[in-house]
Amino acid sequence: MPGSNCTQATEISLVGFTKGPATQVALFLLFLLTYLATILGNLGMITLIRASPLLHSPMYYFLGNLAFVNLCTSTIISPRMLAGILLGRKGMSYAGCMAQVFTFGLFVVTECFLLATMAYDRYVAICHPLLYALVMSPERCSRLVTGSYLLGLANGVGQTISMASLSLCTSSTLDLFFCDISLLISLSSSDTTLSLVILRAASSLLGVPSMLVVLVSYVAIISTILSISTAEGKCKAFSTCASHLTTVSSFYGALIFMYLIPRSDSSRGGDKWAAVLYTVVTPMLNPLIYSLRNQEVKEAWRR
């Protein structure tokens, strides 16, 4: 309610998962195992890519950075969520919430552009294989990754400015397990014009272009694969991008459900589990997907 009188919040209440004691214990164990698997899987992938000469190529350079981003995203969210479930602490300091908004905004957009870069890499490899070494040179790969982090940083700074312009009452309660800027805006008692402009600009200038790059790349990839005459050739071409396509589908699917599908407040019950998918589950699954579906990674593990 813009214009209403309230005391500025120094702490944000996060509802988290309000279930019975037995369910809380089960959720804690499940999320703890998921987080440990995320740490081991992504650290293992980063170490393997750095140690194995077989994986010193643009695709695995991007994958190593994706594993790092997944590790950071999960670490931003999971430890605080686990503490909330185990100790029953629902409060988070305003400064801590702002730090979470910044870091999460940084890494989620970085991941969007890394996935877009990986889609472009697969497009060049399948549609223009003779030009691959020239187009995906080490210098260009480095610039693409650096650009992804810089765009993520820009988003993180923008979301922090957005949160700083909000007035939140001490009674503010977030029906989620982490500080999400879109829900914080809906709880603000002040004018939210600047915050909404920043949020919509970030979605339009950062989120939509990265999704379009992925979409256009895969339209071209599928068209090229369908033009291959032999079934063996089609299978080999598709196998080079199947892991990435699986990762993209789970990540963007959850984001679209969470932020782009309009619905009333009474029908937002699935938001919490969609958030679990892209903040907790996807970072754990990514190294597993690439390990199981990629022959080069399997061979590197064997060596």
mmCIF file of C-alpha atoms in Angstrom, residues 102 105-106 109-110 147-161 198 202 206:
data_model
loop_
_atom_site.group_PDB
_atom_site.id
_atom_site.type_symbol
_atom_site.label_atom_id
_atom_site.label_comp_id
_atom_site.label_asym_id
_atom_site.label_seq_id
_atom_site.Cartn_x
_atom_site.Cartn_y
_atom_site.Cartn_z
ATOM 1 C CA PHE A 102 22.633 -8.931 -5.662
ATOM 2 C CA GLY A 105 20.733 -11.553 -9.739
ATOM 3 C CA LEU A 106 24.370 -11.714 -10.829
ATOM 4 C CA VAL A 109 21.711 -13.796 -15.582
ATOM 5 C CA THR A 110 25.286 -15.034 -16.015
ATOM 6 C CA GLY A 147 30.604 -10.607 -21.248
ATOM 7 C CA SER A 148 28.263 -13.090 -19.543
ATOM 8 C CA TYR A 149 29.688 -12.223 -16.119
ATOM 9 C CA LEU A 150 29.571 -8.477 -16.832
ATOM 10 C CA LEU A 151 25.927 -8.670 -17.896
ATOM 11 C CA GLY A 152 25.206 -10.663 -14.751
ATOM 12 C CA LEU A 153 26.989 -8.007 -12.699
ATOM 13 C CA ALA A 154 24.904 -5.285 -14.346
ATOM 14 C CA ASN A 155 21.751 -7.185 -13.420
ATOM 15 C CA GLY A 156 22.924 -7.702 -9.838
ATOM 16 C CA VAL A 157 23.657 -3.987 -9.418
ATOM 17 C CA GLY A 158 20.297 -3.084 -10.990
ATOM 18 C CA GLN A 159 18.350 -5.421 -8.690
ATOM 19 C CA THR A 160 20.233 -4.065 -5.649
ATOM 20 C CA ILE A 161 19.300 -0.505 -6.623
ATOM 21 C CA ILE A 198 14.464 -1.972 -13.542
ATOM 22 C CA ALA A 202 16.321 -6.505 -17.050
ATOM 23 C CA LEU A 206 18.850 -9.505 -20.622
#
